[in-house]
């Protein structure tokens, strides 16, 4: 297999607080191959968004990347200056945020916000004058058309509040894709959208991924979304990766008790009338965590050996799991 487009090793991101140091991402390894869609799953606070904010160079004080390497197409992103990183962000790697209404600038038209990307990164445009402005306007309208917004030319003059939630999410995707990045990070792209619009947005991402041949990281808490749209899945818990592998295999035969708990908590038509089985307990405090399995207090299968540090281990071809019971039959 060729080298991955994105290769992250040993990533550790911390935040200083009055109560102590919060280790939001602890020793995370993640790779994304060219053209694939990787799903990142886990509860709120599991480290999903912070992991990829670290990749994007968007972690600001009091947060910092304490350790790890981040390679994008062989380029060490941690070794870049802020100016060099700005040139990469938006052009080679782009990210859509969770809430399109707050992520978009309410004081600027949609056209102005798409134009900012072309102005910063597209070096094929005329250098100045009306020719440059016209070329940027044409490309901006083209992007709105690409994400399925009708009457693109006239809608460039509208403000974010004049669009529906689904349309705003499409605008966020248009901004992210303006310079045809190699990697799109979609952070909860369907938050606060109704089911029909969710499906439309996810189908749009899948369609554009196939059309442009780009890689996608889809951050979500919904395993149903991952099952339908992702080639591989990575499950995170309390700042660590606890399971990863081909999506169909992980969903059909989950190896980690947490992954099994996530799947068991999904409502199913076949189980109508039966109570949903939630995962008991709470995510541990990320300050001063003991060196043990982080799922220990919530795991129905825990034992004394789980009180020691648990490393990732192989669970078959292209599969890894952070559990000492990996490979053992589970009743």
PDB file of C-alpha atoms in Angstrom:
ATOM      1  CA  UNK A   1       0.000   0.000   0.000  1.00  0.00           C
ATOM      2  CA  UNK A   2       1.292   3.483  -0.835  1.00  0.00           C
ATOM      3  CA  UNK A   3       2.196   5.971   1.889  1.00  0.00           C
ATOM      4  CA  UNK A   4      -0.853   7.587   3.501  1.00  0.00           C
ATOM      5  CA  UNK A   5      -1.815  11.128   2.571  1.00  0.00           C
ATOM      6  CA  UNK A   6      -2.085  12.053   6.265  1.00  0.00           C
ATOM      7  CA  UNK A   7       0.096  10.262   8.795  1.00  0.00           C
ATOM      8  CA  UNK A   8      -0.143  11.260  12.470  1.00  0.00           C
ATOM      9  CA  UNK A   9       1.964   9.493  15.093  1.00  0.00           C
ATOM     10  CA  UNK A  10       2.009   9.868  18.889  1.00  0.00           C
ATOM     11  CA  UNK A  11      -0.083  13.047  18.935  1.00  0.00           C
ATOM     12  CA  UNK A  12      -0.515  14.502  22.419  1.00  0.00           C
ATOM     13  CA  UNK A  13      -2.455  17.749  22.872  1.00  0.00           C
ATOM     14  CA  UNK A  14      -2.991  19.306  26.304  1.00  0.00           C
ATOM     15  CA  UNK A  15      -4.796  22.315  27.775  1.00  0.00           C
ATOM     16  CA  UNK A  16      -3.667  24.129  30.906  1.00  0.00           C
ATOM     17  CA  UNK A  17      -6.490  24.934  33.330  1.00  0.00           C
ATOM     18  CA  UNK A  18      -6.678  26.148  36.926  1.00  0.00           C
ATOM     19  CA  UNK A  19      -7.596  22.626  37.992  1.00  0.00           C
ATOM     20  CA  UNK A  20      -4.627  21.066  36.186  1.00  0.00           C
ATOM     21  CA  UNK A  21      -3.477  19.859  32.784  1.00  0.00           C
ATOM     22  CA  UNK A  22      -6.217  18.357  30.608  1.00  0.00           C
ATOM     23  CA  UNK A  23      -4.835  15.726  28.244  1.00  0.00           C
ATOM     24  CA  UNK A  24      -7.426  15.977  25.461  1.00  0.00           C
ATOM     25  CA  UNK A  25      -5.479  13.838  22.962  1.00  0.00           C
ATOM     26  CA  UNK A  26      -3.069  11.225  24.290  1.00  0.00           C
ATOM     27  CA  UNK A  27      -0.775   9.307  21.957  1.00  0.00           C
ATOM     28  CA  UNK A  28      -3.099   9.201  18.949  1.00  0.00           C
ATOM     29  CA  UNK A  29      -1.966   7.525  15.731  1.00  0.00           C
ATOM     30  CA  UNK A  30      -4.111   8.060  12.644  1.00  0.00           C
ATOM     31  CA  UNK A  31      -3.578   7.647   8.927  1.00  0.00           C
ATOM     32  CA  UNK A  32      -5.766   8.638   5.987  1.00  0.00           C
ATOM     33  CA  UNK A  33      -5.093   7.137   2.583  1.00  0.00           C
ATOM     34  CA  UNK A  34      -5.657   8.810  -0.753  1.00  0.00           C
ATOM     35  CA  UNK A  35      -9.264   8.764  -1.858  1.00  0.00           C
ATOM     36  CA  UNK A  36     -10.633   7.079   1.262  1.00  0.00           C
ATOM     37  CA  UNK A  37     -13.201   8.233   3.799  1.00  0.00           C
ATOM     38  CA  UNK A  38     -12.221   7.677   7.431  1.00  0.00           C
ATOM     39  CA  UNK A  39     -14.919   7.928  10.099  1.00  0.00           C
ATOM     40  CA  UNK A  40     -14.002   9.170  13.585  1.00  0.00           C
ATOM     41  CA  UNK A  41     -16.517   8.114  16.236  1.00  0.00           C
ATOM     42  CA  UNK A  42     -16.877   8.725  19.963  1.00  0.00           C
ATOM     43  CA  UNK A  43     -18.796  10.548  22.661  1.00  0.00           C
ATOM     44  CA  UNK A  44     -18.470  14.292  23.185  1.00  0.00           C
ATOM     45  CA  UNK A  45     -15.124  14.969  24.859  1.00  0.00           C
ATOM     46  CA  UNK A  46     -13.411  11.915  23.375  1.00  0.00           C
ATOM     47  CA  UNK A  47     -10.840  14.047  21.513  1.00  0.00           C
ATOM     48  CA  UNK A  48     -12.175  13.760  17.965  1.00  0.00           C
ATOM     49  CA  UNK A  49     -12.302  17.462  17.098  1.00  0.00           C
ATOM     50  CA  UNK A  50      -9.153  18.375  19.060  1.00  0.00           C
ATOM     51  CA  UNK A  51      -7.183  15.726  17.165  1.00  0.00           C
ATOM     52  CA  UNK A  52      -7.965  17.332  13.818  1.00  0.00           C
ATOM     53  CA  UNK A  53      -7.786  20.899  15.117  1.00  0.00           C
ATOM     54  CA  UNK A  54      -4.211  19.905  16.012  1.00  0.00           C
ATOM     55  CA  UNK A  55      -3.654  18.642  12.469  1.00  0.00           C
ATOM     56  CA  UNK A  56      -4.968  21.957  11.106  1.00  0.00           C
ATOM     57  CA  UNK A  57      -2.740  24.002  13.426  1.00  0.00           C
ATOM     58  CA  UNK A  58      -5.790  25.555  15.100  1.00  0.00           C
ATOM     59  CA  UNK A  59      -4.985  24.759  18.744  1.00  0.00           C
ATOM     60  CA  UNK A  60      -4.348  28.027  20.557  1.00  0.00           C
ATOM     61  CA  UNK A  61      -3.271  28.910  24.104  1.00  0.00           C
ATOM     62  CA  UNK A  62      -3.956  27.590  26.715  1.00  0.00           C
ATOM     63  CA  UNK A  63      -3.767  24.508  24.505  1.00  0.00           C
ATOM     64  CA  UNK A  64      -0.601  23.164  22.926  1.00  0.00           C
ATOM     65  CA  UNK A  65       0.669  20.140  21.022  1.00  0.00           C
ATOM     66  CA  UNK A  66       3.070  18.515  23.448  1.00  0.00           C
ATOM     67  CA  UNK A  67       4.318  15.638  21.269  1.00  0.00           C
ATOM     68  CA  UNK A  68       3.830  13.827  17.994  1.00  0.00           C
ATOM     69  CA  UNK A  69       4.434  14.092  14.259  1.00  0.00           C
ATOM     70  CA  UNK A  70       1.921  15.263  11.646  1.00  0.00           C
ATOM     71  CA  UNK A  71       2.816  14.511   8.027  1.00  0.00           C
ATOM     72  CA  UNK A  72       0.626  15.646   5.123  1.00  0.00           C
ATOM     73  CA  UNK A  73       1.771  14.173   1.829  1.00  0.00           C
ATOM     74  CA  UNK A  74       5.241  13.834   3.378  1.00  0.00           C
ATOM     75  CA  UNK A  75       5.366  17.440   4.655  1.00  0.00           C
ATOM     76  CA  UNK A  76       5.954  17.885   8.397  1.00  0.00           C
ATOM     77  CA  UNK A  77       3.187  20.310   9.396  1.00  0.00           C
ATOM     78  CA  UNK A  78       4.608  20.840  12.881  1.00  0.00           C
ATOM     79  CA  UNK A  79       7.809  22.169  11.321  1.00  0.00           C
ATOM     80  CA  UNK A  80       6.044  24.899   9.326  1.00  0.00           C
ATOM     81  CA  UNK A  81       5.958  28.556  10.315  1.00  0.00           C
ATOM     82  CA  UNK A  82       2.512  30.138  10.926  1.00  0.00           C
ATOM     83  CA  UNK A  83       2.721  31.790   7.489  1.00  0.00           C
ATOM     84  CA  UNK A  84       3.592  28.507   5.791  1.00  0.00           C
ATOM     85  CA  UNK A  85       0.782  26.741   7.648  1.00  0.00           C
ATOM     86  CA  UNK A  86      -1.726  29.360   6.452  1.00  0.00           C
ATOM     87  CA  UNK A  87      -0.673  28.552   2.879  1.00  0.00           C
ATOM     88  CA  UNK A  88      -1.414  24.844   3.474  1.00  0.00           C
ATOM     89  CA  UNK A  89      -4.662  25.369   5.374  1.00  0.00           C
ATOM     90  CA  UNK A  90      -7.468  25.867   2.868  1.00  0.00           C
ATOM     91  CA  UNK A  91      -5.386  24.826  -0.126  1.00  0.00           C
ATOM     92  CA  UNK A  92      -4.122  21.319   0.699  1.00  0.00           C
ATOM     93  CA  UNK A  93      -6.246  20.547   3.745  1.00  0.00           C
ATOM     94  CA  UNK A  94      -9.598  22.093   4.670  1.00  0.00           C
ATOM     95  CA  UNK A  95     -12.088  21.730   7.505  1.00  0.00           C
ATOM     96  CA  UNK A  96     -15.808  22.360   7.886  1.00  0.00           C
ATOM     97  CA  UNK A  97     -16.916  23.297  11.402  1.00  0.00           C
ATOM     98  CA  UNK A  98     -19.840  21.898  13.382  1.00  0.00           C
ATOM     99  CA  UNK A  99     -22.224  24.884  13.366  1.00  0.00           C
ATOM    100  CA  UNK A 100     -22.399  26.613  10.010  1.00  0.00           C
ATOM    101  CA  UNK A 101     -24.350  29.600  11.370  1.00  0.00           C
ATOM    102  CA  UNK A 102     -21.658  30.533  13.894  1.00  0.00           C
ATOM    103  CA  UNK A 103     -18.745  29.473  11.657  1.00  0.00           C
ATOM    104  CA  UNK A 104     -19.805  31.810   8.853  1.00  0.00           C
ATOM    105  CA  UNK A 105     -19.243  35.556   9.300  1.00  0.00           C
ATOM    106  CA  UNK A 106     -22.683  37.204   9.600  1.00  0.00           C
ATOM    107  CA  UNK A 107     -21.293  40.595   8.448  1.00  0.00           C
ATOM    108  CA  UNK A 108     -19.985  39.356   5.094  1.00  0.00           C
ATOM    109  CA  UNK A 109     -21.900  38.084   2.097  1.00  0.00           C
ATOM    110  CA  UNK A 110     -21.489  34.467   1.085  1.00  0.00           C
ATOM    111  CA  UNK A 111     -19.647  35.607  -2.045  1.00  0.00           C
ATOM    112  CA  UNK A 112     -17.141  37.606  -0.002  1.00  0.00           C
ATOM    113  CA  UNK A 113     -16.420  34.605   2.216  1.00  0.00           C
ATOM    114  CA  UNK A 114     -15.807  32.225  -0.676  1.00  0.00           C
ATOM    115  CA  UNK A 115     -13.733  34.895  -2.420  1.00  0.00           C
ATOM    116  CA  UNK A 116     -11.367  35.092   0.565  1.00  0.00           C
ATOM    117  CA  UNK A 117     -10.192  31.540  -0.140  1.00  0.00           C
ATOM    118  CA  UNK A 118      -9.509  32.186  -3.823  1.00  0.00           C
ATOM    119  CA  UNK A 119      -7.822  35.487  -2.992  1.00  0.00           C
ATOM    120  CA  UNK A 120      -5.450  33.754  -0.561  1.00  0.00           C
ATOM    121  CA  UNK A 121      -4.652  30.534  -2.426  1.00  0.00           C
ATOM    122  CA  UNK A 122      -5.499  30.601  -6.143  1.00  0.00           C
ATOM    123  CA  UNK A 123      -2.397  31.746  -8.000  1.00  0.00           C
ATOM    124  CA  UNK A 124      -3.887  31.140 -11.458  1.00  0.00           C
ATOM    125  CA  UNK A 125      -6.132  34.230 -11.234  1.00  0.00           C
ATOM    126  CA  UNK A 126      -5.321  37.608 -12.787  1.00  0.00           C
ATOM    127  CA  UNK A 127      -3.171  39.596 -10.362  1.00  0.00           C
ATOM    128  CA  UNK A 128      -5.286  42.723  -9.979  1.00  0.00           C
ATOM    129  CA  UNK A 129      -8.137  44.867 -11.197  1.00  0.00           C
ATOM    130  CA  UNK A 130     -11.582  44.086 -12.528  1.00  0.00           C
ATOM    131  CA  UNK A 131     -10.377  40.949 -14.316  1.00  0.00           C
ATOM    132  CA  UNK A 132      -9.336  39.412 -10.965  1.00  0.00           C
ATOM    133  CA  UNK A 133     -12.609  40.400  -9.293  1.00  0.00           C
ATOM    134  CA  UNK A 134     -14.637  38.933 -12.161  1.00  0.00           C
ATOM    135  CA  UNK A 135     -12.636  35.684 -12.148  1.00  0.00           C
ATOM    136  CA  UNK A 136     -13.108  35.295  -8.381  1.00  0.00           C
ATOM    137  CA  UNK A 137     -16.840  35.972  -8.700  1.00  0.00           C
ATOM    138  CA  UNK A 138     -17.168  33.369 -11.463  1.00  0.00           C
ATOM    139  CA  UNK A 139     -15.274  30.763  -9.446  1.00  0.00           C
ATOM    140  CA  UNK A 140     -17.335  31.526  -6.340  1.00  0.00           C
ATOM    141  CA  UNK A 141     -20.559  31.037  -8.287  1.00  0.00           C
ATOM    142  CA  UNK A 142     -19.142  27.800  -9.692  1.00  0.00           C
ATOM    143  CA  UNK A 143     -18.548  26.513  -6.154  1.00  0.00           C
ATOM    144  CA  UNK A 144     -22.105  27.290  -5.071  1.00  0.00           C
ATOM    145  CA  UNK A 145     -23.322  25.432  -8.130  1.00  0.00           C
ATOM    146  CA  UNK A 146     -21.062  22.487  -7.284  1.00  0.00           C
ATOM    147  CA  UNK A 147     -22.731  22.072  -3.867  1.00  0.00           C
ATOM    148  CA  UNK A 148     -26.214  22.317  -5.342  1.00  0.00           C
ATOM    149  CA  UNK A 149     -27.282  25.878  -4.531  1.00  0.00           C
ATOM    150  CA  UNK A 150     -29.496  27.247  -7.346  1.00  0.00           C
ATOM    151  CA  UNK A 151     -29.254  30.776  -8.787  1.00  0.00           C
ATOM    152  CA  UNK A 152     -25.650  30.875  -7.590  1.00  0.00           C
ATOM    153  CA  UNK A 153     -24.744  34.197  -9.190  1.00  0.00           C
ATOM    154  CA  UNK A 154     -27.457  36.141  -7.366  1.00  0.00           C
ATOM    155  CA  UNK A 155     -27.087  34.281  -4.084  1.00  0.00           C
ATOM    156  CA  UNK A 156     -23.450  35.343  -3.778  1.00  0.00           C
ATOM    157  CA  UNK A 157     -24.790  38.734  -2.655  1.00  0.00           C
ATOM    158  CA  UNK A 158     -26.793  37.276   0.223  1.00  0.00           C
ATOM    159  CA  UNK A 159     -25.781  36.943   3.876  1.00  0.00           C
ATOM    160  CA  UNK A 160     -25.656  33.678   5.897  1.00  0.00           C
ATOM    161  CA  UNK A 161     -28.894  34.408   7.779  1.00  0.00           C
ATOM    162  CA  UNK A 162     -30.764  34.423   4.465  1.00  0.00           C
ATOM    163  CA  UNK A 163     -30.063  30.703   3.962  1.00  0.00           C
ATOM    164  CA  UNK A 164     -31.538  27.634   5.634  1.00  0.00           C
ATOM    165  CA  UNK A 165     -29.416  25.410   7.888  1.00  0.00           C
ATOM    166  CA  UNK A 166     -28.834  22.874   5.136  1.00  0.00           C
ATOM    167  CA  UNK A 167     -27.865  25.584   2.651  1.00  0.00           C
ATOM    168  CA  UNK A 168     -25.431  27.128   5.156  1.00  0.00           C
ATOM    169  CA  UNK A 169     -23.776  23.742   5.583  1.00  0.00           C
ATOM    170  CA  UNK A 170     -23.459  23.496   1.789  1.00  0.00           C
ATOM    171  CA  UNK A 171     -21.833  26.945   1.773  1.00  0.00           C
ATOM    172  CA  UNK A 172     -19.323  25.757   4.376  1.00  0.00           C
ATOM    173  CA  UNK A 173     -18.500  22.815   2.129  1.00  0.00           C
ATOM    174  CA  UNK A 174     -18.174  25.144  -0.886  1.00  0.00           C
ATOM    175  CA  UNK A 175     -15.681  27.314   1.044  1.00  0.00           C
ATOM    176  CA  UNK A 176     -13.707  24.251   2.152  1.00  0.00           C
ATOM    177  CA  UNK A 177     -13.561  22.849  -1.395  1.00  0.00           C
ATOM    178  CA  UNK A 178     -12.806  26.137  -3.160  1.00  0.00           C
ATOM    179  CA  UNK A 179      -9.176  25.259  -3.861  1.00  0.00           C
ATOM    180  CA  UNK A 180      -9.747  21.526  -4.355  1.00  0.00           C
ATOM    181  CA  UNK A 181      -7.911  20.347  -1.180  1.00  0.00           C
ATOM    182  CA  UNK A 182      -6.354  16.911  -0.986  1.00  0.00           C
ATOM    183  CA  UNK A 183      -8.051  16.289   2.370  1.00  0.00           C
ATOM    184  CA  UNK A 184     -11.408  17.481   3.700  1.00  0.00           C
ATOM    185  CA  UNK A 185     -12.096  17.226   7.441  1.00  0.00           C
ATOM    186  CA  UNK A 186     -15.862  17.346   8.022  1.00  0.00           C
ATOM    187  CA  UNK A 187     -16.504  17.932  11.732  1.00  0.00           C
ATOM    188  CA  UNK A 188     -20.090  16.900  12.569  1.00  0.00           C
ATOM    189  CA  UNK A 189     -21.360  18.275   9.221  1.00  0.00           C
ATOM    190  CA  UNK A 190     -24.988  17.348   9.985  1.00  0.00           C
ATOM    191  CA  UNK A 191     -25.309  18.896  13.461  1.00  0.00           C
ATOM    192  CA  UNK A 192     -28.737  20.526  14.065  1.00  0.00           C
ATOM    193  CA  UNK A 193     -30.066  19.454  10.654  1.00  0.00           C
ATOM    194  CA  UNK A 194     -33.200  17.380  10.162  1.00  0.00           C
ATOM    195  CA  UNK A 195     -32.870  13.827   8.891  1.00  0.00           C
ATOM    196  CA  UNK A 196     -33.676  14.609   5.242  1.00  0.00           C
ATOM    197  CA  UNK A 197     -31.142  17.454   5.062  1.00  0.00           C
ATOM    198  CA  UNK A 198     -28.544  15.324   6.873  1.00  0.00           C
ATOM    199  CA  UNK A 199     -28.825  12.702   4.145  1.00  0.00           C
ATOM    200  CA  UNK A 200     -28.490  15.339   1.422  1.00  0.00           C
ATOM    201  CA  UNK A 201     -25.348  16.859   2.967  1.00  0.00           C
ATOM    202  CA  UNK A 202     -23.681  13.462   3.442  1.00  0.00           C
ATOM    203  CA  UNK A 203     -24.536  12.375  -0.094  1.00  0.00           C
ATOM    204  CA  UNK A 204     -23.088  15.662  -1.337  1.00  0.00           C
ATOM    205  CA  UNK A 205     -19.782  15.011   0.464  1.00  0.00           C
ATOM    206  CA  UNK A 206     -19.646  11.463  -0.918  1.00  0.00           C
ATOM    207  CA  UNK A 207     -20.409  12.646  -4.451  1.00  0.00           C
ATOM    208  CA  UNK A 208     -17.825  15.431  -4.421  1.00  0.00           C
ATOM    209  CA  UNK A 209     -15.229  13.114  -2.882  1.00  0.00           C
ATOM    210  CA  UNK A 210     -15.692  10.722  -5.805  1.00  0.00           C
ATOM    211  CA  UNK A 211     -15.690  13.555  -8.359  1.00  0.00           C
ATOM    212  CA  UNK A 212     -12.552  15.271  -7.047  1.00  0.00           C
ATOM    213  CA  UNK A 213     -10.715  12.160  -5.851  1.00  0.00           C
ATOM    214  CA  UNK A 214     -10.010  13.706  -2.449  1.00  0.00           C
ATOM    215  CA  UNK A 215      -9.747  12.067   0.970  1.00  0.00           C
ATOM    216  CA  UNK A 216     -12.332  12.751   3.679  1.00  0.00           C
ATOM    217  CA  UNK A 217     -12.283  12.528   7.466  1.00  0.00           C
ATOM    218  CA  UNK A 218     -15.854  12.408   8.773  1.00  0.00           C
ATOM    219  CA  UNK A 219     -16.091  13.235  12.494  1.00  0.00           C
ATOM    220  CA  UNK A 220     -19.391  12.101  13.964  1.00  0.00           C
ATOM    221  CA  UNK A 221     -21.097  10.406  16.902  1.00  0.00           C
ATOM    222  CA  UNK A 222     -23.421   8.486  14.573  1.00  0.00           C
ATOM    223  CA  UNK A 223     -22.288   4.960  13.699  1.00  0.00           C
ATOM    224  CA  UNK A 224     -25.125   4.732  11.167  1.00  0.00           C
ATOM    225  CA  UNK A 225     -23.538   7.569   9.179  1.00  0.00           C
ATOM    226  CA  UNK A 226     -20.147   5.857   9.373  1.00  0.00           C
ATOM    227  CA  UNK A 227     -21.593   2.527   8.201  1.00  0.00           C
ATOM    228  CA  UNK A 228     -23.046   4.129   5.095  1.00  0.00           C
ATOM    229  CA  UNK A 229     -20.309   6.532   4.045  1.00  0.00           C
ATOM    230  CA  UNK A 230     -16.887   5.501   5.473  1.00  0.00           C
ATOM    231  CA  UNK A 231     -14.326   2.946   4.285  1.00  0.00           C
ATOM    232  CA  UNK A 232     -12.633   2.713   7.688  1.00  0.00           C
ATOM    233  CA  UNK A 233     -13.632   3.740  11.208  1.00  0.00           C
ATOM    234  CA  UNK A 234     -11.594   4.881  14.199  1.00  0.00           C
ATOM    235  CA  UNK A 235     -13.289   4.836  17.615  1.00  0.00           C
ATOM    236  CA  UNK A 236     -11.995   7.268  20.260  1.00  0.00           C
ATOM    237  CA  UNK A 237     -12.573   7.350  24.001  1.00  0.00           C
ATOM    238  CA  UNK A 238     -11.142   9.753  26.607  1.00  0.00           C
ATOM    239  CA  UNK A 239      -8.446  11.074  24.264  1.00  0.00           C
ATOM    240  CA  UNK A 240      -7.255   7.711  22.946  1.00  0.00           C
ATOM    241  CA  UNK A 241      -7.955   5.512  19.945  1.00  0.00           C
ATOM    242  CA  UNK A 242      -9.539   2.323  21.290  1.00  0.00           C
ATOM    243  CA  UNK A 243     -10.441   0.523  18.051  1.00  0.00           C
ATOM    244  CA  UNK A 244      -9.977   0.907  14.321  1.00  0.00           C
ATOM    245  CA  UNK A 245     -10.406  -1.075  11.149  1.00  0.00           C
ATOM    246  CA  UNK A 246     -12.547  -1.523   8.023  1.00  0.00           C
ATOM    247  CA  UNK A 247     -16.018  -0.179   8.792  1.00  0.00           C
ATOM    248  CA  UNK A 248     -17.979  -3.314   7.867  1.00  0.00           C
ATOM    249  CA  UNK A 249     -15.747  -5.513  10.030  1.00  0.00           C
ATOM    250  CA  UNK A 250     -15.768  -3.238  13.066  1.00  0.00           C
ATOM    251  CA  UNK A 251     -19.557  -2.914  12.996  1.00  0.00           C
ATOM    252  CA  UNK A 252     -20.128  -6.630  12.359  1.00  0.00           C
ATOM    253  CA  UNK A 253     -17.602  -7.818  14.952  1.00  0.00           C
ATOM    254  CA  UNK A 254     -16.593  -5.042  17.390  1.00  0.00           C
ATOM    255  CA  UNK A 255     -13.649  -6.046  19.575  1.00  0.00           C
ATOM    256  CA  UNK A 256     -13.715  -3.361  22.276  1.00  0.00           C
ATOM    257  CA  UNK A 257     -16.476  -3.302  24.936  1.00  0.00           C
ATOM    258  CA  UNK A 258     -16.963   0.438  24.318  1.00  0.00           C
ATOM    259  CA  UNK A 259     -17.581  -0.100  20.594  1.00  0.00           C
ATOM    260  CA  UNK A 260     -20.054  -2.859  21.434  1.00  0.00           C
ATOM    261  CA  UNK A 261     -21.753  -0.483  23.877  1.00  0.00           C
ATOM    262  CA  UNK A 262     -22.071   2.214  21.212  1.00  0.00           C
ATOM    263  CA  UNK A 263     -23.654  -0.245  18.794  1.00  0.00           C
ATOM    264  CA  UNK A 264     -26.014  -1.615  21.449  1.00  0.00           C
ATOM    265  CA  UNK A 265     -27.266   1.876  22.266  1.00  0.00           C
ATOM    266  CA  UNK A 266     -28.511   2.521  18.708  1.00  0.00           C
ATOM    267  CA  UNK A 267     -32.329   2.281  18.383  1.00  0.00           C
ATOM    268  CA  UNK A 268     -33.417  -0.391  15.900  1.00  0.00           C
ATOM    269  CA  UNK A 269     -36.873  -0.992  14.373  1.00  0.00           C
ATOM    270  CA  UNK A 270     -36.528  -4.727  15.066  1.00  0.00           C
ATOM    271  CA  UNK A 271     -36.215  -3.980  18.806  1.00  0.00           C
ATOM    272  CA  UNK A 272     -39.251  -1.707  18.990  1.00  0.00           C
ATOM    273  CA  UNK A 273     -40.746  -1.672  22.475  1.00  0.00           C
ATOM    274  CA  UNK A 274     -37.520  -2.795  24.138  1.00  0.00           C
ATOM    275  CA  UNK A 275     -35.502  -0.336  26.237  1.00  0.00           C
ATOM    276  CA  UNK A 276     -32.321   1.134  24.754  1.00  0.00           C
ATOM    277  CA  UNK A 277     -29.185  -0.177  26.471  1.00  0.00           C
ATOM    278  CA  UNK A 278     -27.049   2.835  27.367  1.00  0.00           C
ATOM    279  CA  UNK A 279     -23.418   2.637  28.462  1.00  0.00           C
ATOM    280  CA  UNK A 280     -23.478   2.994  32.242  1.00  0.00           C
ATOM    281  CA  UNK A 281     -21.260   5.556  33.995  1.00  0.00           C
ATOM    282  CA  UNK A 282     -19.451   8.656  32.772  1.00  0.00           C
ATOM    283  CA  UNK A 283     -16.352   9.543  30.774  1.00  0.00           C
ATOM    284  CA  UNK A 284     -13.427   9.934  33.209  1.00  0.00           C
ATOM    285  CA  UNK A 285     -11.980  13.314  34.152  1.00  0.00           C
ATOM    286  CA  UNK A 286      -9.075  13.988  31.772  1.00  0.00           C
ATOM    287  CA  UNK A 287      -6.971  15.647  34.503  1.00  0.00           C
ATOM    288  CA  UNK A 288      -4.496  13.317  36.195  1.00  0.00           C
ATOM    289  CA  UNK A 289      -5.788  10.097  34.686  1.00  0.00           C
ATOM    290  CA  UNK A 290      -4.322   6.926  36.240  1.00  0.00           C
ATOM    291  CA  UNK A 291      -2.257   4.659  33.925  1.00  0.00           C
ATOM    292  CA  UNK A 292      -5.020   2.115  33.282  1.00  0.00           C
ATOM    293  CA  UNK A 293      -7.673   1.279  30.724  1.00  0.00           C
ATOM    294  CA  UNK A 294      -9.739   4.455  30.494  1.00  0.00           C
ATOM    295  CA  UNK A 295     -12.938   2.496  30.032  1.00  0.00           C
ATOM    296  CA  UNK A 296     -12.277   0.483  33.227  1.00  0.00           C
ATOM    297  CA  UNK A 297     -14.966   2.053  35.436  1.00  0.00           C
ATOM    298  CA  UNK A 298     -17.684   1.547  32.800  1.00  0.00           C
ATOM    299  CA  UNK A 299     -16.628  -1.822  31.416  1.00  0.00           C
ATOM    300  CA  UNK A 300     -18.694  -4.884  32.438  1.00  0.00           C
ATOM    301  CA  UNK A 301     -15.705  -7.125  31.639  1.00  0.00           C
ATOM    302  CA  UNK A 302     -12.945  -5.318  33.555  1.00  0.00           C
ATOM    303  CA  UNK A 303     -10.403  -7.232  35.613  1.00  0.00           C
ATOM    304  CA  UNK A 304      -7.275  -6.497  37.638  1.00  0.00           C
ATOM    305  CA  UNK A 305      -5.017  -6.657  34.563  1.00  0.00           C
ATOM    306  CA  UNK A 306      -6.915  -3.644  33.152  1.00  0.00           C
ATOM    307  CA  UNK A 307      -5.440  -1.445  35.908  1.00  0.00           C
ATOM    308  CA  UNK A 308      -2.095  -1.490  34.058  1.00  0.00           C
ATOM    309  CA  UNK A 309      -1.493   0.607  30.891  1.00  0.00           C
ATOM    310  CA  UNK A 310      -3.189  -0.989  27.871  1.00  0.00           C
ATOM    311  CA  UNK A 311      -1.503  -0.628  24.478  1.00  0.00           C
ATOM    312  CA  UNK A 312      -3.055  -1.037  21.047  1.00  0.00           C
ATOM    313  CA  UNK A 313      -2.788  -4.578  19.756  1.00  0.00           C
ATOM    314  CA  UNK A 314      -3.508  -6.323  16.484  1.00  0.00           C
ATOM    315  CA  UNK A 315      -7.006  -7.745  16.079  1.00  0.00           C
ATOM    316  CA  UNK A 316      -6.553  -9.096  12.556  1.00  0.00           C
ATOM    317  CA  UNK A 317      -5.563  -7.674   9.157  1.00  0.00           C
ATOM    318  CA  UNK A 318      -5.781  -3.867   9.230  1.00  0.00           C
ATOM    319  CA  UNK A 319      -7.493  -3.952  12.637  1.00  0.00           C
ATOM    320  CA  UNK A 320      -6.267  -2.653  16.015  1.00  0.00           C
ATOM    321  CA  UNK A 321      -7.881  -2.579  19.436  1.00  0.00           C
ATOM    322  CA  UNK A 322      -6.872  -1.283  22.890  1.00  0.00           C
ATOM    323  CA  UNK A 323      -8.174  -4.154  25.024  1.00  0.00           C
ATOM    324  CA  UNK A 324      -6.501  -7.090  26.801  1.00  0.00           C
ATOM    325  CA  UNK A 325      -9.508  -9.251  25.880  1.00  0.00           C
ATOM    326  CA  UNK A 326      -8.997  -8.792  22.147  1.00  0.00           C
ATOM    327  CA  UNK A 327      -9.473 -12.119  20.436  1.00  0.00           C
ATOM    328  CA  UNK A 328     -11.123 -13.755  23.416  1.00  0.00           C
ATOM    329  CA  UNK A 329     -14.719 -14.950  23.084  1.00  0.00           C
ATOM    330  CA  UNK A 330     -17.227 -12.684  24.814  1.00  0.00           C
ATOM    331  CA  UNK A 331     -20.442 -14.040  26.276  1.00  0.00           C
TER     332      UNK A 331
END
